[in-house]
């Protein structure tokens, strides 16, 4: 299996992520305060998407989902900004990160059919999510958000020895994939 994780890392880098690190799923701590922040709806995704609370399930249900896995990868896309007000650059980094995640979603299941892909923010696969009127259109391809699962992104990176900050005028988006 050691070879497979190397293959998964290579695949992730080939999909365009700028940094990829191994993730020990046991290091993940789920936090009620992250979910409390979701409920404040600052991102306007709360109650609007199957990948976010309350549609994604309780924190206990999300933790159960996480604990089915032991190993994964942290996936980062770092964008370079002209300055701290470079909103176009920030948006471009977000678009690039989504594209990398989409590419990986298409390819990673050849290596790890049961993997779970976790993105930055709500699932954006469909123009309009079916929540709450109908089941998710693509349950095998949807991406949960790290925050929805109660994860603090910077802690997940730190606890797995992967930097999160890459210097002034950079912005890093983070996702992960639980492999097995
Ligand atoms: S795949 Fe579509 S329906 Fe399912 S969570 Fe994502 S946006 Fe919603």
PDB file of N, CA, C and O and ligand atoms in Angstrom, residues 49-51 123-126 128-131 135-138 142-143, ligand 1:
ATOM      1  N   UNK A  49     -26.928  23.307   1.397  1.00  0.00           N
ATOM      2  CA  UNK A  49     -26.117  22.379   0.617  1.00  0.00           C
ATOM      3  C   UNK A  49     -25.956  21.085   1.415  1.00  0.00           C
ATOM      4  O   UNK A  49     -25.766  21.125   2.642  1.00  0.00           O
ATOM      5  N   UNK A  50     -25.985  19.955   0.725  1.00  0.00           N
ATOM      6  CA  UNK A  50     -25.831  18.662   1.403  1.00  0.00           C
ATOM      7  C   UNK A  50     -24.448  18.514   2.040  1.00  0.00           C
ATOM      8  O   UNK A  50     -24.243  17.667   2.905  1.00  0.00           O
ATOM      9  N   UNK A  51     -23.475  19.291   1.582  1.00  0.00           N
ATOM     10  CA  UNK A  51     -22.111  19.141   2.107  1.00  0.00           C
ATOM     11  C   UNK A  51     -21.879  19.931   3.380  1.00  0.00           C
ATOM     12  O   UNK A  51     -20.817  19.833   3.982  1.00  0.00           O
ATOM     13  N   UNK A 123     -19.936  22.210  -1.334  1.00  0.00           N
ATOM     14  CA  UNK A 123     -19.836  21.532  -2.638  1.00  0.00           C
ATOM     15  C   UNK A 123     -20.421  22.445  -3.715  1.00  0.00           C
ATOM     16  O   UNK A 123     -21.507  22.995  -3.558  1.00  0.00           O
ATOM     17  N   UNK A 124     -19.658  22.598  -4.797  1.00  0.00           N
ATOM     18  CA  UNK A 124     -20.117  23.495  -5.865  1.00  0.00           C
ATOM     19  C   UNK A 124     -20.345  22.745  -7.177  1.00  0.00           C
ATOM     20  O   UNK A 124     -20.306  23.322  -8.250  1.00  0.00           O
ATOM     21  N   UNK A 125     -20.536  21.431  -7.058  1.00  0.00           N
ATOM     22  CA  UNK A 125     -20.657  20.634  -8.276  1.00  0.00           C
ATOM     23  C   UNK A 125     -21.839  21.066  -9.144  1.00  0.00           C
ATOM     24  O   UNK A 125     -21.730  21.112 -10.363  1.00  0.00           O
ATOM     25  N   UNK A 126     -22.955  21.349  -8.502  1.00  0.00           N
ATOM     26  CA  UNK A 126     -24.144  21.736  -9.274  1.00  0.00           C
ATOM     27  C   UNK A 126     -24.354  23.243  -9.152  1.00  0.00           C
ATOM     28  O   UNK A 126     -24.007  23.841  -8.140  1.00  0.00           O
ATOM     29  N   UNK A 128     -27.113  24.704  -8.692  1.00  0.00           N
ATOM     30  CA  UNK A 128     -27.954  24.847  -7.502  1.00  0.00           C
ATOM     31  C   UNK A 128     -28.045  23.490  -6.827  1.00  0.00           C
ATOM     32  O   UNK A 128     -28.413  22.498  -7.466  1.00  0.00           O
ATOM     33  N   UNK A 129     -27.709  23.453  -5.546  1.00  0.00           N
ATOM     34  CA  UNK A 129     -27.786  22.188  -4.805  1.00  0.00           C
ATOM     35  C   UNK A 129     -29.250  21.786  -4.625  1.00  0.00           C
ATOM     36  O   UNK A 129     -30.124  22.645  -4.506  1.00  0.00           O
ATOM     37  N   UNK A 130     -29.501  20.506  -4.607  1.00  0.00           N
ATOM     38  CA  UNK A 130     -30.874  20.011  -4.437  1.00  0.00           C
ATOM     39  C   UNK A 130     -31.376  20.150  -3.006  1.00  0.00           C
ATOM     40  O   UNK A 130     -32.562  19.939  -2.751  1.00  0.00           O
ATOM     41  N   UNK A 131     -30.463  20.446  -2.069  1.00  0.00           N
ATOM     42  CA  UNK A 131     -30.842  20.536  -0.652  1.00  0.00           C
ATOM     43  C   UNK A 131     -31.924  21.582  -0.437  1.00  0.00           C
ATOM     44  O   UNK A 131     -31.804  22.675  -0.967  1.00  0.00           O
ATOM     45  N   UNK A 135     -32.680  14.310  -2.889  1.00  0.00           N
ATOM     46  CA  UNK A 135     -31.346  13.793  -2.533  1.00  0.00           C
ATOM     47  C   UNK A 135     -30.257  14.401  -3.418  1.00  0.00           C
ATOM     48  O   UNK A 135     -30.541  14.906  -4.513  1.00  0.00           O
ATOM     49  N   UNK A 136     -29.028  14.339  -2.923  1.00  0.00           N
ATOM     50  CA  UNK A 136     -27.874  14.831  -3.689  1.00  0.00           C
ATOM     51  C   UNK A 136     -27.831  14.132  -5.050  1.00  0.00           C
ATOM     52  O   UNK A 136     -28.036  12.931  -5.145  1.00  0.00           O
ATOM     53  N   UNK A 137     -27.542  14.908  -6.100  1.00  0.00           N
ATOM     54  CA  UNK A 137     -27.496  14.330  -7.459  1.00  0.00           C
ATOM     55  C   UNK A 137     -26.290  13.422  -7.659  1.00  0.00           C
ATOM     56  O   UNK A 137     -26.330  12.475  -8.434  1.00  0.00           O
ATOM     57  N   UNK A 138     -25.195  13.724  -6.993  1.00  0.00           N
ATOM     58  CA  UNK A 138     -23.943  12.985  -7.218  1.00  0.00           C
ATOM     59  C   UNK A 138     -23.297  12.580  -5.891  1.00  0.00           C
ATOM     60  O   UNK A 138     -22.226  13.078  -5.539  1.00  0.00           O
ATOM     61  N   UNK A 142     -19.779  14.336  -4.666  1.00  0.00           N
ATOM     62  CA  UNK A 142     -19.896  15.557  -3.871  1.00  0.00           C
ATOM     63  C   UNK A 142     -18.678  15.704  -2.967  1.00  0.00           C
ATOM     64  O   UNK A 142     -18.001  14.726  -2.650  1.00  0.00           O
ATOM     65  N   UNK A 143     -18.370  16.926  -2.591  1.00  0.00           N
ATOM     66  CA  UNK A 143     -17.257  17.150  -1.672  1.00  0.00           C
ATOM     67  C   UNK A 143     -17.782  17.817  -0.397  1.00  0.00           C
ATOM     68  O   UNK A 143     -18.428  18.856  -0.465  1.00  0.00           O
TER      69      UNK A 143
HETATM   70  S1  LIG B   1     -23.307  17.249  -5.878  1.00  0.00           S
HETATM   71 FE1  LIG B   1     -24.867  18.825  -6.292  1.00  0.00          FE
HETATM   72  S2  LIG B   1     -26.636  18.129  -5.101  1.00  0.00           S
HETATM   73 FE2  LIG B   1     -24.862  17.038  -4.278  1.00  0.00          FE
HETATM   74  S3  LIG B   1     -24.089  18.315  -2.569  1.00  0.00           S
HETATM   75 FE3  LIG B   1     -22.966  18.932  -4.424  1.00  0.00          FE
HETATM   76  S4  LIG B   1     -24.113  20.675  -5.207  1.00  0.00           S
HETATM   77 FE4  LIG B   1     -25.496  19.564  -3.807  1.00  0.00          FE
END
